[in-house]
Short mmCIF file of C-alpha atoms in Angstrom, two decimals:
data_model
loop_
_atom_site.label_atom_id
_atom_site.label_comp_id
_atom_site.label_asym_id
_atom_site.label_seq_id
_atom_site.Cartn_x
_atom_site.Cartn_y
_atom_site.Cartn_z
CA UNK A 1 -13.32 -129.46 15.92
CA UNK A 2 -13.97 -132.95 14.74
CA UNK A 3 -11.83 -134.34 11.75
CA UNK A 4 -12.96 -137.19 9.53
CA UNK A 5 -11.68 -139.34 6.77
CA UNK A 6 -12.41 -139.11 3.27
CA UNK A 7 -12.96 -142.86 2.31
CA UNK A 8 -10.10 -144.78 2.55
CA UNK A 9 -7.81 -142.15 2.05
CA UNK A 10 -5.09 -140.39 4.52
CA UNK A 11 -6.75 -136.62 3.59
CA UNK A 12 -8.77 -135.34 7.18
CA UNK A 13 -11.33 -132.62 6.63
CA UNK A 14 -13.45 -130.68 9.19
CA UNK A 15 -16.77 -131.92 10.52
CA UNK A 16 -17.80 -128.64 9.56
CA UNK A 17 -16.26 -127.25 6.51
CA UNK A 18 -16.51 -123.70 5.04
CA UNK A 19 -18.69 -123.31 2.28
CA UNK A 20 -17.09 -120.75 -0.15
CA UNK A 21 -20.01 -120.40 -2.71
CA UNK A 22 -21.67 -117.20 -1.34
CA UNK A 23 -18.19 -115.52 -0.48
CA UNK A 24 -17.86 -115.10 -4.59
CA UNK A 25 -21.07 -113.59 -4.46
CA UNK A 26 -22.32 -114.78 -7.83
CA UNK A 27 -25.99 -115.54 -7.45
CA UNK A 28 -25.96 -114.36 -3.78
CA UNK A 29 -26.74 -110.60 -4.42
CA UNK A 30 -22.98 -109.42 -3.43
CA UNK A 31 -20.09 -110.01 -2.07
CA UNK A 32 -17.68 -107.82 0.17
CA UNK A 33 -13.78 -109.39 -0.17
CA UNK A 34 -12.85 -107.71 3.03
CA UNK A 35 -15.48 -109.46 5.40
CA UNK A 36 -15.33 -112.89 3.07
CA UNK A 37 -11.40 -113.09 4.10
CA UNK A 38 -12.32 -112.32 7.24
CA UNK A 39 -14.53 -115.25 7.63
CA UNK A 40 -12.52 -117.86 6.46
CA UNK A 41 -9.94 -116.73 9.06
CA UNK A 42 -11.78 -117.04 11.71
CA UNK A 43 -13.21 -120.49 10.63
CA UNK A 44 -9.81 -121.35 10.71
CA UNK A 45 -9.11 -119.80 13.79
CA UNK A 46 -12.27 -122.02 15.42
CA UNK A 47 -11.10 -125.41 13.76
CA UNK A 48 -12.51 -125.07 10.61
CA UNK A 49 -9.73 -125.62 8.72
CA UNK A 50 -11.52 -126.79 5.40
CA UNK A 51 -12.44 -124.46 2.49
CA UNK A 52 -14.85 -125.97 -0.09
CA UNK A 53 -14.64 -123.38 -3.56
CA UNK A 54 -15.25 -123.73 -7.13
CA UNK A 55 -13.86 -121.55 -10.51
CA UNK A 56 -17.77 -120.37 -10.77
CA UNK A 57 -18.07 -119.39 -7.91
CA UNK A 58 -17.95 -115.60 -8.71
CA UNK A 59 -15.72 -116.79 -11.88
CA UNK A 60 -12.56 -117.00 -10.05
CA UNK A 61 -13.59 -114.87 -7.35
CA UNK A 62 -14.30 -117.00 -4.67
CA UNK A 63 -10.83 -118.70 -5.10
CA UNK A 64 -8.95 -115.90 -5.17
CA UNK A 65 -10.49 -115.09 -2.01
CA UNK A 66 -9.61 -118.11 -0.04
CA UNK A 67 -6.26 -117.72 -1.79
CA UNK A 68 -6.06 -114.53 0.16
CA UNK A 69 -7.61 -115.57 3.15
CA UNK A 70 -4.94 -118.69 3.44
CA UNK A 71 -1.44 -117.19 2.11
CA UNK A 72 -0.29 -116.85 5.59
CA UNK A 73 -1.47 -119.91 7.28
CA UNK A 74 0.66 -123.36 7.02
CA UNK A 75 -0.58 -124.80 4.08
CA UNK A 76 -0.13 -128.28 5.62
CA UNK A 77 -2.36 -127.45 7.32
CA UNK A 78 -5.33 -126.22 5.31
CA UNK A 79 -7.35 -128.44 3.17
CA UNK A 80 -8.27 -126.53 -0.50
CA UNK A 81 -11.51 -129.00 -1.71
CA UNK A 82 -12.57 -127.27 -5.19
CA UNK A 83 -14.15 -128.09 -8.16
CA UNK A 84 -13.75 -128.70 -12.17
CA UNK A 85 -16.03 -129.04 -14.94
CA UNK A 86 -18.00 -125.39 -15.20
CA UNK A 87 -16.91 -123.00 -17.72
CA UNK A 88 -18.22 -119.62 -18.18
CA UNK A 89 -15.15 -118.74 -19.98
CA UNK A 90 -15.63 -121.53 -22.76
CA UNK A 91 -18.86 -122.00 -24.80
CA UNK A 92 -18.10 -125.58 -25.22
CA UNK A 93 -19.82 -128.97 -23.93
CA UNK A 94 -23.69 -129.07 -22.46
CA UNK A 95 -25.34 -125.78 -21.56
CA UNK A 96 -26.36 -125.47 -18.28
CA UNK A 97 -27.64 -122.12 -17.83
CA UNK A 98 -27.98 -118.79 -18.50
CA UNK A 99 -26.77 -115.85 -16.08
CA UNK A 100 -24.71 -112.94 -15.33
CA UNK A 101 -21.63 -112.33 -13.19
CA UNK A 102 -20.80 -110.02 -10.13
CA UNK A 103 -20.88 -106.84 -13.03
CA UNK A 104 -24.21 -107.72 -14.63
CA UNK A 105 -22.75 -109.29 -17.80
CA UNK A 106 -24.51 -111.88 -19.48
CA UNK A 107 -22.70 -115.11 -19.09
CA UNK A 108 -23.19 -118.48 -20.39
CA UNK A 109 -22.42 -121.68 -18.50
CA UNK A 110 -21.51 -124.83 -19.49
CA UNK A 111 -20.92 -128.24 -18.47
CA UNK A 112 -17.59 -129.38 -19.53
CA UNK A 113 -15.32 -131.80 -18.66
CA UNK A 114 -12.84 -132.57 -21.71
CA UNK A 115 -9.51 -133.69 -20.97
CA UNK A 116 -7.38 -130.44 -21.92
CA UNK A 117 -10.23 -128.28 -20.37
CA UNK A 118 -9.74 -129.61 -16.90
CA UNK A 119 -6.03 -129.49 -17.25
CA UNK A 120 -6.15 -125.89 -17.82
CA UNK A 121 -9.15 -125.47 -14.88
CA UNK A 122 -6.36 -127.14 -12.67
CA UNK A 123 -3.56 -124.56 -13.88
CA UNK A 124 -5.76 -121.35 -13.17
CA UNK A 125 -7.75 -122.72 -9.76
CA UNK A 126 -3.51 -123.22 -8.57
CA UNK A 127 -2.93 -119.34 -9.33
CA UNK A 128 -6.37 -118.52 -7.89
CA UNK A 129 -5.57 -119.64 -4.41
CA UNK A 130 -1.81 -119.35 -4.80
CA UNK A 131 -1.00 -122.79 -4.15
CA UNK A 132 0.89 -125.72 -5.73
CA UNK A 133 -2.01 -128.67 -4.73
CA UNK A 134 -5.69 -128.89 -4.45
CA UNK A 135 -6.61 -131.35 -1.57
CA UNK A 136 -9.58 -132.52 -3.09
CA UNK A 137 -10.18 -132.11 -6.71
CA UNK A 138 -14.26 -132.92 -7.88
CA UNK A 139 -15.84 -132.74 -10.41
CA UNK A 140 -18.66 -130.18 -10.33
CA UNK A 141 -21.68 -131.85 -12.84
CA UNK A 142 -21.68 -134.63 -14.81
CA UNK A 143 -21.17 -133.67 -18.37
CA UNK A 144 -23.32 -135.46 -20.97
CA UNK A 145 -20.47 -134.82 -23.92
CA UNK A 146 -17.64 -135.93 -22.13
CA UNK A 147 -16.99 -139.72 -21.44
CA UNK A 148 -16.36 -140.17 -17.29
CA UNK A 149 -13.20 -141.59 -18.17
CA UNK A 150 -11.69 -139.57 -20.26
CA UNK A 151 -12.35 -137.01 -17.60
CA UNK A 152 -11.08 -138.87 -14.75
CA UNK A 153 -8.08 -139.64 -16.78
CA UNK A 154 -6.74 -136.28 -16.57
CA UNK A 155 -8.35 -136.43 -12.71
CA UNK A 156 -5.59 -138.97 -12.47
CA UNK A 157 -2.61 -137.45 -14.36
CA UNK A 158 -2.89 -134.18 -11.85
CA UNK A 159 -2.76 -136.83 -9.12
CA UNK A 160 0.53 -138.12 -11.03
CA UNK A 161 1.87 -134.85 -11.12
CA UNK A 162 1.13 -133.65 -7.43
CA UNK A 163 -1.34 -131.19 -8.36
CA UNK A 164 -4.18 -133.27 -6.86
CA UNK A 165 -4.17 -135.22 -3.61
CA UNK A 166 -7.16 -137.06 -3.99
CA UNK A 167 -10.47 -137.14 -6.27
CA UNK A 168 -13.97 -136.56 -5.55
CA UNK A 169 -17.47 -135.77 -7.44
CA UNK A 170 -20.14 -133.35 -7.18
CA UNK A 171 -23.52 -134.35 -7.97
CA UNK A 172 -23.25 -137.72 -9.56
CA UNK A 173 -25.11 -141.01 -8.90
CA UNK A 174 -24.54 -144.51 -8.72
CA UNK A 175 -24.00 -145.37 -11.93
CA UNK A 176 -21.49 -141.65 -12.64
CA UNK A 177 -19.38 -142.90 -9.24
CA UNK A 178 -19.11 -146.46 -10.43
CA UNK A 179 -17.79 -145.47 -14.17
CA UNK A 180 -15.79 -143.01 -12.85
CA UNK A 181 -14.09 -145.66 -10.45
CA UNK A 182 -12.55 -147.05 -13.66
CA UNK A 183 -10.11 -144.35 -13.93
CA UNK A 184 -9.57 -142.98 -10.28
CA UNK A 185 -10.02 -144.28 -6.99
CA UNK A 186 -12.62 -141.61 -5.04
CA UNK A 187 -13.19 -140.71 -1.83
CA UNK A 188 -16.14 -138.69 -1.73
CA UNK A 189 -19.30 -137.57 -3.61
CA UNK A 190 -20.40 -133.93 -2.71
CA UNK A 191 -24.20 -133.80 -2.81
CA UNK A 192 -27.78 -131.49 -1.60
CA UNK A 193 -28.64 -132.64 1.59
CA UNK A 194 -30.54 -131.29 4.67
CA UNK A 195 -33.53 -132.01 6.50
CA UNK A 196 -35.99 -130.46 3.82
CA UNK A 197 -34.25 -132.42 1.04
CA UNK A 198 -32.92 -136.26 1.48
CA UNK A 199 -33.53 -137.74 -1.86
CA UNK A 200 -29.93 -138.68 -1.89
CA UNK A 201 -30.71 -141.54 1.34
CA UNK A 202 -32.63 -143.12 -1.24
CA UNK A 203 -29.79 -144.81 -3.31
CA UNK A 204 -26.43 -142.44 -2.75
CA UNK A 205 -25.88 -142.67 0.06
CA UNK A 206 -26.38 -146.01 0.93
CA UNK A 207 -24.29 -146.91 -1.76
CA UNK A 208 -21.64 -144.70 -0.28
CA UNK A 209 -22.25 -146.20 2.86
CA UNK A 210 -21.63 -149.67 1.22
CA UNK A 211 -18.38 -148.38 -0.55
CA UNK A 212 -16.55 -146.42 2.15
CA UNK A 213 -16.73 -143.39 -0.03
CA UNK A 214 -17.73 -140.13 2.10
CA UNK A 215 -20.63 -137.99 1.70
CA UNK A 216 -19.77 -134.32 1.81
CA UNK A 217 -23.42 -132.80 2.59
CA UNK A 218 -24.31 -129.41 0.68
CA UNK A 219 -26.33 -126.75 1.39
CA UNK A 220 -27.24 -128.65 5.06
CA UNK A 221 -28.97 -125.10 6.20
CA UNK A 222 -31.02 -125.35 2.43
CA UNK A 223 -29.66 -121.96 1.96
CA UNK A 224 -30.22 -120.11 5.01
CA UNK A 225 -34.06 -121.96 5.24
CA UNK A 226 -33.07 -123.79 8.23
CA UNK A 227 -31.84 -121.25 10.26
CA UNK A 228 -35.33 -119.84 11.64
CA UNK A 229 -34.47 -116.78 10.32
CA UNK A 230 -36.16 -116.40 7.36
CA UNK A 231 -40.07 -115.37 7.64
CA UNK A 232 -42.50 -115.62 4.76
CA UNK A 233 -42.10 -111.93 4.35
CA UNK A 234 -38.86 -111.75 4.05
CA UNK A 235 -36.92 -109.59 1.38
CA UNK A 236 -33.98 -110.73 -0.41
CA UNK A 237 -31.40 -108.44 -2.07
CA UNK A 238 -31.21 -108.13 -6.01
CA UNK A 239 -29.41 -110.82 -7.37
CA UNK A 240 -29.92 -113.33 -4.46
CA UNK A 241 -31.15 -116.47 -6.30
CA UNK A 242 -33.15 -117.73 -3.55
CA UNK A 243 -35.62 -115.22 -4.27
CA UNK A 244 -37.60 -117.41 -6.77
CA UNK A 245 -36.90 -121.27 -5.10
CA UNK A 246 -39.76 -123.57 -4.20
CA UNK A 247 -38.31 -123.58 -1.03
CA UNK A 248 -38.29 -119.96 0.05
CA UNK A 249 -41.96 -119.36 -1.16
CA UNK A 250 -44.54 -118.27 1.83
CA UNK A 251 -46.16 -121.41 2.27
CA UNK A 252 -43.00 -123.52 2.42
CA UNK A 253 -41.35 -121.10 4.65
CA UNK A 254 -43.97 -121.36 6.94
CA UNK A 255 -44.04 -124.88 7.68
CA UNK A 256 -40.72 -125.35 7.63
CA UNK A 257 -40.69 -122.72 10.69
CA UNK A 258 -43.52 -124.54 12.74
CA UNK A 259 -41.11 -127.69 12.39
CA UNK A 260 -38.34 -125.45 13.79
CA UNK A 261 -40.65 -124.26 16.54
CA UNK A 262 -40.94 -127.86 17.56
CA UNK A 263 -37.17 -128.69 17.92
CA UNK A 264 -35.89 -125.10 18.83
CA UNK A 265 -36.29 -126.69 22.65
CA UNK A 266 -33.86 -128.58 22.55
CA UNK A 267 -31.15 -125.72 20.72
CA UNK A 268 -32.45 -123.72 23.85
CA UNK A 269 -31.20 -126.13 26.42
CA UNK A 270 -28.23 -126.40 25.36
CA UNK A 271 -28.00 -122.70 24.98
CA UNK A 272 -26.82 -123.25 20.85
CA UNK A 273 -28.72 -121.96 18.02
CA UNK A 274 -30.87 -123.52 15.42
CA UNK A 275 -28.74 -123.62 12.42
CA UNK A 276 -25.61 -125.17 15.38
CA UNK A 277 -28.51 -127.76 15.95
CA UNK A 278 -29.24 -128.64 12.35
CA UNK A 279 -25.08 -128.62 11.38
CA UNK A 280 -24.80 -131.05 14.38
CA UNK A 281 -27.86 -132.91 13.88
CA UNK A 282 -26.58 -133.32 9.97
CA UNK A 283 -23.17 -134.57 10.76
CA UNK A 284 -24.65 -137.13 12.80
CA UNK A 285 -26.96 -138.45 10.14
CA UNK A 286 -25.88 -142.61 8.95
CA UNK A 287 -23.16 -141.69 5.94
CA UNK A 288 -22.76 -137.85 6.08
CA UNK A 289 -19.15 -137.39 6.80
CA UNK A 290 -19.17 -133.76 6.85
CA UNK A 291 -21.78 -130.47 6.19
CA UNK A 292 -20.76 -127.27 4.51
CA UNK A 293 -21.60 -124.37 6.07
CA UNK A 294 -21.46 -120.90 4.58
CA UNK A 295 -20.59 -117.47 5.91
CA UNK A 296 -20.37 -113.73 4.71
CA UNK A 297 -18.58 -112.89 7.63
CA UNK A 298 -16.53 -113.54 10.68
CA UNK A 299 -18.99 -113.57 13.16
CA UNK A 300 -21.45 -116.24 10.92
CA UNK A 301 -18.32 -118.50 10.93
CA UNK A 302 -17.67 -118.93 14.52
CA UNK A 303 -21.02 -119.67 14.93
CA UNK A 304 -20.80 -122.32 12.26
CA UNK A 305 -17.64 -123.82 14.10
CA UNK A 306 -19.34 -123.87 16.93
CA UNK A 307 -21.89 -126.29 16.59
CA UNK A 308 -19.08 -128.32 16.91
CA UNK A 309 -19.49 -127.83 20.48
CA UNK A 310 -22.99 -129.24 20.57
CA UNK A 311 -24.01 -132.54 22.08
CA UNK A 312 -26.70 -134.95 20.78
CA UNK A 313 -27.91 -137.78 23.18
CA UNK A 314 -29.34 -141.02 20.83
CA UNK A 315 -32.86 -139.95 22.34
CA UNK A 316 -32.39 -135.98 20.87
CA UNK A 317 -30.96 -137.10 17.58
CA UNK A 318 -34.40 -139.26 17.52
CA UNK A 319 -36.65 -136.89 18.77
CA UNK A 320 -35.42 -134.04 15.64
CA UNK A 321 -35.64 -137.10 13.01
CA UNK A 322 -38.84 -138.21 14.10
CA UNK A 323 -40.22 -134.67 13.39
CA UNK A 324 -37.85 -134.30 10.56
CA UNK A 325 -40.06 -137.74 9.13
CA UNK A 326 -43.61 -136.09 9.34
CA UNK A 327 -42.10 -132.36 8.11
CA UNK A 328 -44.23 -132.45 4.82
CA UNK A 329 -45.99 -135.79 5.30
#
């Protein structure tokens, strides 16, 4: 495995680091505990020894999983990256959405980011995963009712008090990371980005780029898309939110598989698969530092690690943009 900075910071994360979103199961049609600790171990075990969670996530399920997953590994050497700012729990702040948990009750969720609130998010994400510190604390969406620095403020006091290492955001743009950088020093911005969706080269990342803050790269595989797996007929499970997206639609599916036609050569030859070639392909993109990569179980996580393994020459890395340039010219 490959370890990078974040910014100018001493905290090293994994090219490649786990994705815990789908292990809650919330919005993914299930989960099954058993086979979602069993993943993260053998990420671990492969060098992917960052876990990237978040309270919604399953409301407190996914981070009680890696809790689980990680009690018996040297915590020094584990890097906990989760998230602040949505409450299901609280109807307080911005709406966001409307949904329902891993039972089928109707939840409400909300953007919030008030002083007190994040405090307490802090205090229950620590029992969650059965730890004392959070390696990287971000927050998840910006929150329209909350003034940035009154939530970095309390971003800050956890860092005072040990609870936080360093601090991050999720989603935010220029103007979010600079007001934010009143009250905290960050070190990353976690943001969508794959080869179907790189609206954030436009302005983020450059200015990233420009800062020396890192890019943590989300949903790199666009939800499974990218993986060549997925055919226009394709039938999701109840629940699985990907169901209705733009991107999973016949049509889109469809050319987004003729574009994987045209680089799966070059997965071929070097005997990897297409979703190693796209991870690899990602963290070699100008200001990604690292991708996220999701699995439901053991076997989906050694492959993820494993792309690790793959080798791009300038002229590959070329070749896949080039196409990745004219994919829905």
């Amino acid at each position: 495995m490959e370890f990078r900075k974040l910014g100018e910071s001493d905290l090293e994360v994994s090219a490649i680091t786990f994705g815990a979103w789908a292990a809650g199961g919330w919005m993914w049609g299930h989960t099954e505990r058993s086979e979602a600790v069993a993943a993260i171990r053998a990420a671990y075990d492969h060098g992917m020894t960052s876990i990237d969670t978040a309270p919604i996530y399953g409301q407190g399920t996914s981070e009680e999983i890696v809790g689980e997953a990680i009690k018996d590994l040297p915590r020094d050497q584990v890097q906990i990256l989760t998230k602040f700012g949505l409450r299901w729990d609280l109807n307080k702040g911005e709406h966001y959405f409307d949904s329902q948990d891993n039972e089928g009750k109707d939840i409400a969720i909300y953007k919030y980011s008030g002083k007190e609130s994040i405090i307490a998010e802090c205090e229950n994400s620590l029992k969650r995963l059965g730890t004392d510190y959070i390696d990287l604390y971000q927050i998840h969406w910006a929150d329209s009712t909350t003034p940035i620095d009154e939530s970095f403020e309390a971003v800050a006091q956890l860092i005072q008090q040990g609870k936080v290492r360093q601090a991050g955001v999720c989603n935010y743009d220029v103007a979010q990371m600079t007001q934010a950088e009143q009250a905290v020093s960050l070190v990353s911005n976690q943001i969508p980005f794959s080869m179907v969706n790189r609206g954030v080269e436009d302005e983020t990342v450059p200015f990233c780029i420009e800062q020396n803050k890192s890019v943590l790269a989300y949903s790199p595989m666009e939800r499974g898309l990218l993986t060549g797996k997925i055919t226009p007929d394709y039938k999701f499970q109840e629940g699985d939110h990907r169901a209705n997206h733009p991107h999973f639609q016949p049509d889109f599916l469809q050319k987004t598989n003729d574009f994987l036609n045209k680089i799966k050569p070059i997965a071929d030859e070097k005997n990897a698969s297409l979703s190693q070639l796209v991870l690899r392909w990602t963290i070699e993109r100008p200001g990604i530092t690292i991708a996220l990569a999701g699995a439901r179980n053991a076997e989906q996580a050694i492959q993820n690690a494993k792309a690790i393994d793959v080798k791009l020459s300038a002229e590959e890395l070329a070749f896949i943009s080039s196409h990745v340039e004219k994919l829905y010219v």
